[in-house]
Every structure is written in structure tokens, then in C-alpha cells.
Amino acid sequence: MADPASATAQAAALEALQSSVNALLATKYLAAAGLVCSLWDHLITLDEEIGVLWAGRPWDFTRVIFITNRYGIEGCLIYVAYSA
């Protein structure tokens, strides 16, 4: 029969594991919610982006930063929300 100290240690380890799983799920759910908000913003401002950003002007540093920020955030959120 297992001693009480071992059973207590196993219960504590199981509780820590459950807490970690809950934190991981909360992170994934919040990333999915952030992704939905980001995609909604992208959808409602896409016409402005096309008119201003893709109008045929030469590329400069601010355009590159804007594109990296706009699409990079969504890529990161997709990775966090749907990675295993």
C-alpha cells in the first residue's frame, strides 16, 4: 500500500498539472478571441487599406512596418490559438 506522503505528493503534482492545463486553455481561448477581433478590424478597414497602402506608391519603411504589424499579429495569433 502507498504511504500517505507519496499520495499527497501525487495529488499535489496532479493539481499542478491541472492548473497548467487550465492556463494553457485560457491562453488559447484568449488568443482565439484576439484573432477574431483582429480579423474583424481587418475586414472593416480593408477598403481603406487597399486605397491607401496598395495604391501603387513606392514602398517605404513605414509601409513595411505597417504590413508586418498588420499581418504578423494575425499570424502569431493563429499560431498560438491553433497550435498543439
mmCIF file with all atom_site columns, C-alpha atoms in Angstrom:
data_model
loop_
_atom_site.group_PDB
_atom_site.id
_atom_site.type_symbol
_atom_site.label_atom_id
_atom_site.label_alt_id
_atom_site.label_comp_id
_atom_site.label_asym_id
_atom_site.label_entity_id
_atom_site.label_seq_id
_atom_site.pdbx_PDB_ins_code
_atom_site.Cartn_x
_atom_site.Cartn_y
_atom_site.Cartn_z
_atom_site.occupancy
_atom_site.B_iso_or_equiv
_atom_site.pdbx_formal_charge
_atom_site.auth_seq_id
_atom_site.auth_comp_id
_atom_site.auth_asym_id
_atom_site.auth_atom_id
_atom_site.pdbx_PDB_model_num
ATOM 1  C CA . MET A 1 1  ? 0.000   0.000  0.000   1.00 0.00 ? 1  MET A CA 1
ATOM 2  C CA . ALA A 1 2  ? 1.247   3.501  -0.809  1.00 0.00 ? 2  ALA A CA 1
ATOM 3  C CA . ASP A 1 3  ? 2.319   5.701  2.044   1.00 0.00 ? 3  ASP A CA 1
ATOM 4  C CA . PRO A 1 4  ? 0.371   8.929  2.739   1.00 0.00 ? 4  PRO A CA 1
ATOM 5  C CA . ALA A 1 5  ? 3.332   11.179 1.857   1.00 0.00 ? 5  ALA A CA 1
ATOM 6  C CA . SER A 1 6  ? 3.548   9.651  -1.613  1.00 0.00 ? 6  SER A CA 1
ATOM 7  C CA . ALA A 1 7  ? -0.194  10.005 -2.145  1.00 0.00 ? 7  ALA A CA 1
ATOM 8  C CA . THR A 1 8  ? -0.047  13.648 -1.047  1.00 0.00 ? 8  THR A CA 1
ATOM 9  C CA . ALA A 1 9  ? 2.847   14.335 -3.423  1.00 0.00 ? 9  ALA A CA 1
ATOM 10 C CA . GLN A 1 10 ? 0.959   12.696 -6.288  1.00 0.00 ? 10 GLN A CA 1
ATOM 11 C CA . ALA A 1 11 ? -2.151  14.742 -5.518  1.00 0.00 ? 11 ALA A CA 1
ATOM 12 C CA . ALA A 1 12 ? -0.096  17.951 -5.472  1.00 0.00 ? 12 ALA A CA 1
ATOM 13 C CA . ALA A 1 13 ? 1.550   17.056 -8.786  1.00 0.00 ? 13 ALA A CA 1
ATOM 14 C CA . LEU A 1 14 ? -1.832  16.277 -10.331 1.00 0.00 ? 14 LEU A CA 1
ATOM 15 C CA . GLU A 1 15 ? -3.224  19.587 -9.087  1.00 0.00 ? 15 GLU A CA 1
ATOM 16 C CA . ALA A 1 16 ? -0.233  21.463 -10.559 1.00 0.00 ? 16 ALA A CA 1
ATOM 17 C CA . LEU A 1 17 ? -0.730  19.670 -13.872 1.00 0.00 ? 17 LEU A CA 1
ATOM 18 C CA . GLN A 1 18 ? -4.428  20.571 -13.912 1.00 0.00 ? 18 GLN A CA 1
ATOM 19 C CA . SER A 1 19 ? -3.574  24.202 -13.181 1.00 0.00 ? 19 SER A CA 1
ATOM 20 C CA . SER A 1 20 ? -1.088  24.252 -16.067 1.00 0.00 ? 20 SER A CA 1
ATOM 21 C CA . VAL A 1 21 ? -3.617  22.736 -18.468 1.00 0.00 ? 21 VAL A CA 1
ATOM 22 C CA . ASN A 1 22 ? -6.215  25.321 -17.425 1.00 0.00 ? 22 ASN A CA 1
ATOM 23 C CA . ALA A 1 23 ? -3.716  28.140 -18.010 1.00 0.00 ? 23 ALA A CA 1
ATOM 24 C CA . LEU A 1 24 ? -2.867  26.745 -21.450 1.00 0.00 ? 24 LEU A CA 1
ATOM 25 C CA . LEU A 1 25 ? -6.532  26.529 -22.405 1.00 0.00 ? 25 LEU A CA 1
ATOM 26 C CA . ALA A 1 26 ? -7.143  30.088 -21.191 1.00 0.00 ? 26 ALA A CA 1
ATOM 27 C CA . THR A 1 27 ? -4.220  31.286 -23.318 1.00 0.00 ? 27 THR A CA 1
ATOM 28 C CA . LYS A 1 28 ? -5.591  29.522 -26.384 1.00 0.00 ? 28 LYS A CA 1
ATOM 29 C CA . TYR A 1 29 ? -9.106  30.879 -25.839 1.00 0.00 ? 29 TYR A CA 1
ATOM 30 C CA . LEU A 1 30 ? -7.843  34.434 -25.355 1.00 0.00 ? 30 LEU A CA 1
ATOM 31 C CA . ALA A 1 31 ? -5.667  34.140 -28.468 1.00 0.00 ? 31 ALA A CA 1
ATOM 32 C CA . ALA A 1 32 ? -8.694  32.946 -30.445 1.00 0.00 ? 32 ALA A CA 1
ATOM 33 C CA . ALA A 1 33 ? -10.740 35.893 -29.151 1.00 0.00 ? 33 ALA A CA 1
ATOM 34 C CA . GLY A 1 34 ? -7.934  38.285 -30.069 1.00 0.00 ? 34 GLY A CA 1
ATOM 35 C CA . LEU A 1 35 ? -7.752  36.711 -33.512 1.00 0.00 ? 35 LEU A CA 1
ATOM 36 C CA . VAL A 1 36 ? -11.473 37.250 -34.053 1.00 0.00 ? 36 VAL A CA 1
ATOM 37 C CA . CYS A 1 37 ? -11.143 40.915 -33.043 1.00 0.00 ? 37 CYS A CA 1
ATOM 38 C CA . SER A 1 38 ? -8.114  41.364 -35.285 1.00 0.00 ? 38 SER A CA 1
ATOM 39 C CA . LEU A 1 39 ? -9.825  39.728 -38.259 1.00 0.00 ? 39 LEU A CA 1
ATOM 40 C CA . TRP A 1 40 ? -12.934 41.867 -37.694 1.00 0.00 ? 40 TRP A CA 1
ATOM 41 C CA . ASP A 1 41 ? -10.798 45.014 -37.672 1.00 0.00 ? 41 ASP A CA 1
ATOM 42 C CA . HIS A 1 42 ? -9.030  43.800 -40.795 1.00 0.00 ? 42 HIS A CA 1
ATOM 43 C CA . LEU A 1 43 ? -12.353 43.184 -42.520 1.00 0.00 ? 43 LEU A CA 1
ATOM 44 C CA . ILE A 1 44 ? -13.898 46.565 -41.726 1.00 0.00 ? 44 ILE A CA 1
ATOM 45 C CA . THR A 1 45 ? -10.759 48.535 -42.690 1.00 0.00 ? 45 THR A CA 1
ATOM 46 C CA . LEU A 1 46 ? -9.748  46.528 -45.758 1.00 0.00 ? 46 LEU A CA 1
ATOM 47 C CA . ASP A 1 47 ? -11.172 49.060 -48.223 1.00 0.00 ? 47 ASP A CA 1
ATOM 48 C CA . GLU A 1 48 ? -9.109  51.837 -46.628 1.00 0.00 ? 48 GLU A CA 1
ATOM 49 C CA . GLU A 1 49 ? -6.013  49.630 -46.648 1.00 0.00 ? 49 GLU A CA 1
ATOM 50 C CA . ILE A 1 50 ? -6.430  48.872 -50.337 1.00 0.00 ? 50 ILE A CA 1
ATOM 51 C CA . GLY A 1 51 ? -6.935  52.532 -51.187 1.00 0.00 ? 51 GLY A CA 1
ATOM 52 C CA . VAL A 1 52 ? -4.035  53.849 -49.139 1.00 0.00 ? 52 VAL A CA 1
ATOM 53 C CA . LEU A 1 53 ? -1.496  51.051 -48.973 1.00 0.00 ? 53 LEU A CA 1
ATOM 54 C CA . TRP A 1 54 ? -1.815  49.187 -52.241 1.00 0.00 ? 54 TRP A CA 1
ATOM 55 C CA . ALA A 1 55 ? -2.378  52.267 -54.437 1.00 0.00 ? 55 ALA A CA 1
ATOM 56 C CA . GLY A 1 56 ? 0.868   51.872 -56.360 1.00 0.00 ? 56 GLY A CA 1
ATOM 57 C CA . ARG A 1 57 ? 3.073   54.266 -54.432 1.00 0.00 ? 57 ARG A CA 1
ATOM 58 C CA . PRO A 1 58 ? 6.677   53.193 -53.873 1.00 0.00 ? 58 PRO A CA 1
ATOM 59 C CA . TRP A 1 59 ? 7.405   51.127 -50.787 1.00 0.00 ? 59 TRP A CA 1
ATOM 60 C CA . ASP A 1 60 ? 8.986   52.860 -47.817 1.00 0.00 ? 60 ASP A CA 1
ATOM 61 C CA . PHE A 1 61 ? 9.862   51.913 -44.254 1.00 0.00 ? 61 PHE A CA 1
ATOM 62 C CA . THR A 1 62 ? 6.507   52.869 -42.743 1.00 0.00 ? 62 THR A CA 1
ATOM 63 C CA . ARG A 1 63 ? 4.583   50.708 -45.216 1.00 0.00 ? 63 ARG A CA 1
ATOM 64 C CA . VAL A 1 64 ? 6.782   47.716 -44.426 1.00 0.00 ? 64 VAL A CA 1
ATOM 65 C CA . ILE A 1 65 ? 6.298   48.238 -40.682 1.00 0.00 ? 65 ILE A CA 1
ATOM 66 C CA . PHE A 1 66 ? 2.533   48.600 -41.123 1.00 0.00 ? 66 PHE A CA 1
ATOM 67 C CA . ILE A 1 67 ? 2.237   45.406 -43.207 1.00 0.00 ? 67 ILE A CA 1
ATOM 68 C CA . THR A 1 68 ? 4.456   43.481 -40.792 1.00 0.00 ? 68 THR A CA 1
ATOM 69 C CA . ASN A 1 69 ? 2.383   44.658 -37.842 1.00 0.00 ? 69 ASN A CA 1
ATOM 70 C CA . ARG A 1 70 ? -0.992  44.068 -39.506 1.00 0.00 ? 70 ARG A CA 1
ATOM 71 C CA . TYR A 1 71 ? -0.352  40.600 -40.880 1.00 0.00 ? 71 TYR A CA 1
ATOM 72 C CA . GLY A 1 72 ? 2.297   39.451 -38.399 1.00 0.00 ? 72 GLY A CA 1
ATOM 73 C CA . ILE A 1 73 ? -0.013  39.839 -35.413 1.00 0.00 ? 73 ILE A CA 1
ATOM 74 C CA . GLU A 1 74 ? -2.695  37.737 -37.089 1.00 0.00 ? 74 GLU A CA 1
ATOM 75 C CA . GLY A 1 75 ? -0.140  35.084 -37.988 1.00 0.00 ? 75 GLY A CA 1
ATOM 76 C CA . CYS A 1 76 ? 1.096   34.901 -34.404 1.00 0.00 ? 76 CYS A CA 1
ATOM 77 C CA . LEU A 1 77 ? -2.442  34.726 -33.032 1.00 0.00 ? 77 LEU A CA 1
ATOM 78 C CA . ILE A 1 78 ? -3.315  31.906 -35.439 1.00 0.00 ? 78 ILE A CA 1
ATOM 79 C CA . TYR A 1 79 ? -0.220  30.018 -34.332 1.00 0.00 ? 79 TYR A CA 1
ATOM 80 C CA . VAL A 1 80 ? -0.967  30.451 -30.615 1.00 0.00 ? 80 VAL A CA 1
ATOM 81 C CA . ALA A 1 81 ? -4.683  29.715 -30.909 1.00 0.00 ? 81 ALA A CA 1
ATOM 82 C CA . TYR A 1 82 ? -4.389  26.597 -33.035 1.00 0.00 ? 82 TYR A CA 1
ATOM 83 C CA . SER A 1 83 ? -1.003  25.059 -32.264 1.00 0.00 ? 83 SER A CA 1
ATOM 84 C CA . ALA A 1 84 ? -0.957  21.729 -30.496 1.00 0.00 ? 84 ALA A CA 1
#
